């Protein structure tokens, strides 16, 4: 009888059906009870769902871009619904409400099995490697995330699952605060993790109800600000609920400031904009500075947020306090200088990076400094303290009052230290006759290469004889390629006939072994050579083609199609007008691209284009074919979506079109006489090639043994491990590629050996790169370098095998490409 009862209890526990018969344990129950006091929405009766937000913009395949996540949904009136996601981020979504869904298309959710989801997470936790795994961009630490899932199970009566997940949460390593010493109980650790999340949410609430780290919350952020009284209560709750938080002191200071601001709001007399406009300027400035506390900017720029960009949708720019003060201009400066030390909060939130908690609320002083930048036409140095910043602005203002606007602008432009463009704009409006002299004087003293390029751009806009002489001098004798290319760019805007000869000469001097990088001027040179449409320029691109490194060759072929298409402007990549290419220039470009059709070197980059072409680690020959199709689309066909075999047929066919026209011998078109496989064998390795093949090559022997077998992660990692362990004699590296088209003809495996002796008796370094692309979209990619003895252990290979297995597609007709490289070298 006892045995039968025990079996029944265990059965019900596994089913989650008899909550009273199974306990989660005292520690878990204490933690769950504590969490229930934090005020998060109830999940017991909420619908567990997958939420999909579809944006108005199109993706590379022509469909709508979307974002999905899991959460606990509670319906609201007017077809809206409230969601608490699995990372404890919460907000209201518009659903199908047409009046509300202005930013997004209708937002939908579909109910999912909570038990299946929880069991899946449990299984993943139990089978995952136990060493540290990066969760880049995760909003909640994994320990707290799993704890919350356990709590949800407990509230929904899935007691066995709750206990199991709680145990898994206890085992997880601390990630976010891993370097913080000190022993803590599970409840203390969860409080620390969740309070971090709560403070993050509390800070971003300044920017709007529901404004947080999820795209869906932006809807509310753009249109609805929480009253300051509500913010005050929120921070008071934080102080009460999280006494052990590392953010407690920050919360207390925020409470004190908000209490002060709420009292000021109540005491401040209301005044309409019409009444304000009738007051003296000094009084107007005072009122607008008071209203900076309501400045709501959402345009994050690098590590800051601009309060002078266009306001959120539906907000009249003329009502922005920041813009009003900027429009008042110099008369507002004295009061703005005094406001620089004002620590009251605005409603604008900035962050260094959105995916971790670096968020801060702009103060009124921060806003005042941005407005002063706008008025002065320069960027004032940010001191370590607000008082230090104020001292710098006061120094400028005192000098400005002594010199006057005209002389102050001229002196600053001629100094060559600040960005001259906003200053020149101001000077051009009132004193255009002195602009040329100031710009050329400042260019001679430019403090850096980048600053000089800004002066070169201004000289190009002047279109005067003196500016032309200056540009020509820099094009000939500028100290770097980047400067000389920038000068040539401005000369081209002025239709100078000197450009092409100088450009060709500059190109011939450019080192052929240097990789293409924006910083070294290479991109600018290629762009200029292409848009001239001149046969001399295009011919220069083809010189010593094979002698150039792969990065240069790839950049050239990709830009030829972009910049040689007939149009007034090349496209958004360039502000330069492209001339229609001469017939001989067009023929030279096509001949060069045809040569590149046989260049199978791979470049490690990913992206997509407006015409639906997505790529991940493409070959040079593929972009050569794409450029040919852009220049002469009827002659050279290019499919935006194609597997390796189909692409090879297209590129060789294109090469033969040109060869036949020019009396050249034709290339053999690839053939593949392979039977169609059943879907369950779509990953069968049907073709194997080792390059170069050597008699008795260990790579060839190991690869040949894989033919006829299904491709698995181990198929690739075993080859990599053989190199890393020194088992492949005469081989110090491999380039492995496994590709599959959408025709159920199996997987083609290609291995390129890198000859060399494995370093023995000495320390060795390794470089490894992995990439998996499904339908030309990268699903897994990583690179790693390190010391061979300590970096590549069993755990590393297990992790890669698991990631590769997850990346392999379930759909047998999906295009698949796996790329792996390993290189070992002695120190």
PDB file of C-alpha atoms in Angstrom, residues 443 449 452-461 463 467-500 502-503 506 521 524-525 528 576:
ATOM      1  CA  UNK A 443      43.092  74.718 -42.201  1.00  0.00           C
ATOM      2  CA  UNK A 449      43.953  64.865 -39.734  1.00  0.00           C
ATOM      3  CA  UNK A 452      41.860  69.132 -41.484  1.00  0.00           C
ATOM      4  CA  UNK A 453      39.399  67.032 -43.485  1.00  0.00           C
ATOM      5  CA  UNK A 454      36.560  69.126 -42.046  1.00  0.00           C
ATOM      6  CA  UNK A 455      38.326  72.260 -43.286  1.00  0.00           C
ATOM      7  CA  UNK A 456      38.858  70.606 -46.686  1.00  0.00           C
ATOM      8  CA  UNK A 457      35.113  70.020 -46.938  1.00  0.00           C
ATOM      9  CA  UNK A 458      34.448  73.682 -46.158  1.00  0.00           C
ATOM     10  CA  UNK A 459      37.018  74.749 -48.745  1.00  0.00           C
ATOM     11  CA  UNK A 460      35.233  72.583 -51.298  1.00  0.00           C
ATOM     12  CA  UNK A 461      31.965  74.369 -50.529  1.00  0.00           C
ATOM     13  CA  UNK A 463      34.267  77.196 -54.745  1.00  0.00           C
ATOM     14  CA  UNK A 467      40.185  77.478 -51.999  1.00  0.00           C
ATOM     15  CA  UNK A 468      40.959  75.614 -55.231  1.00  0.00           C
ATOM     16  CA  UNK A 469      44.682  76.360 -54.900  1.00  0.00           C
ATOM     17  CA  UNK A 470      44.621  75.127 -51.291  1.00  0.00           C
ATOM     18  CA  UNK A 471      42.812  71.888 -52.256  1.00  0.00           C
ATOM     19  CA  UNK A 472      45.211  71.222 -55.119  1.00  0.00           C
ATOM     20  CA  UNK A 473      48.179  71.681 -52.785  1.00  0.00           C
ATOM     21  CA  UNK A 474      46.735  69.175 -50.290  1.00  0.00           C
ATOM     22  CA  UNK A 475      45.878  66.729 -53.103  1.00  0.00           C
ATOM     23  CA  UNK A 476      49.526  66.779 -54.169  1.00  0.00           C
ATOM     24  CA  UNK A 477      51.351  67.067 -50.870  1.00  0.00           C
ATOM     25  CA  UNK A 478      48.944  66.159 -48.054  1.00  0.00           C
ATOM     26  CA  UNK A 479      50.740  64.110 -45.419  1.00  0.00           C
ATOM     27  CA  UNK A 480      48.429  61.044 -45.566  1.00  0.00           C
ATOM     28  CA  UNK A 481      46.444  59.167 -48.201  1.00  0.00           C
ATOM     29  CA  UNK A 482      43.269  60.024 -46.327  1.00  0.00           C
ATOM     30  CA  UNK A 483      43.974  63.780 -46.538  1.00  0.00           C
ATOM     31  CA  UNK A 484      44.992  63.634 -50.191  1.00  0.00           C
ATOM     32  CA  UNK A 485      41.866  61.604 -51.047  1.00  0.00           C
ATOM     33  CA  UNK A 486      39.662  64.084 -49.152  1.00  0.00           C
ATOM     34  CA  UNK A 487      41.198  66.964 -51.149  1.00  0.00           C
ATOM     35  CA  UNK A 488      40.641  65.107 -54.422  1.00  0.00           C
ATOM     36  CA  UNK A 489      37.043  64.523 -53.372  1.00  0.00           C
ATOM     37  CA  UNK A 490      36.447  68.249 -52.980  1.00  0.00           C
ATOM     38  CA  UNK A 491      38.215  69.018 -56.263  1.00  0.00           C
ATOM     39  CA  UNK A 492      35.882  66.548 -57.972  1.00  0.00           C
ATOM     40  CA  UNK A 493      32.899  68.487 -56.646  1.00  0.00           C
ATOM     41  CA  UNK A 494      34.316  71.526 -58.421  1.00  0.00           C
ATOM     42  CA  UNK A 495      34.795  69.631 -61.721  1.00  0.00           C
ATOM     43  CA  UNK A 496      38.557  70.100 -61.594  1.00  0.00           C
ATOM     44  CA  UNK A 497      40.364  68.543 -64.551  1.00  0.00           C
ATOM     45  CA  UNK A 498      43.332  67.781 -62.311  1.00  0.00           C
ATOM     46  CA  UNK A 499      41.486  65.052 -60.439  1.00  0.00           C
ATOM     47  CA  UNK A 500      41.879  61.981 -62.675  1.00  0.00           C
ATOM     48  CA  UNK A 502      46.300  62.867 -59.548  1.00  0.00           C
ATOM     49  CA  UNK A 503      43.902  60.105 -58.568  1.00  0.00           C
ATOM     50  CA  UNK A 506      47.776  58.216 -55.900  1.00  0.00           C
ATOM     51  CA  UNK A 521      41.818  56.353 -47.487  1.00  0.00           C
ATOM     52  CA  UNK A 524      37.705  57.011 -50.867  1.00  0.00           C
ATOM     53  CA  UNK A 525      40.184  56.247 -53.644  1.00  0.00           C
ATOM     54  CA  UNK A 528      36.535  58.326 -56.717  1.00  0.00           C
ATOM     55  CA  UNK A 576      29.368  62.759 -55.115  1.00  0.00           C
TER      56      UNK A 576
END
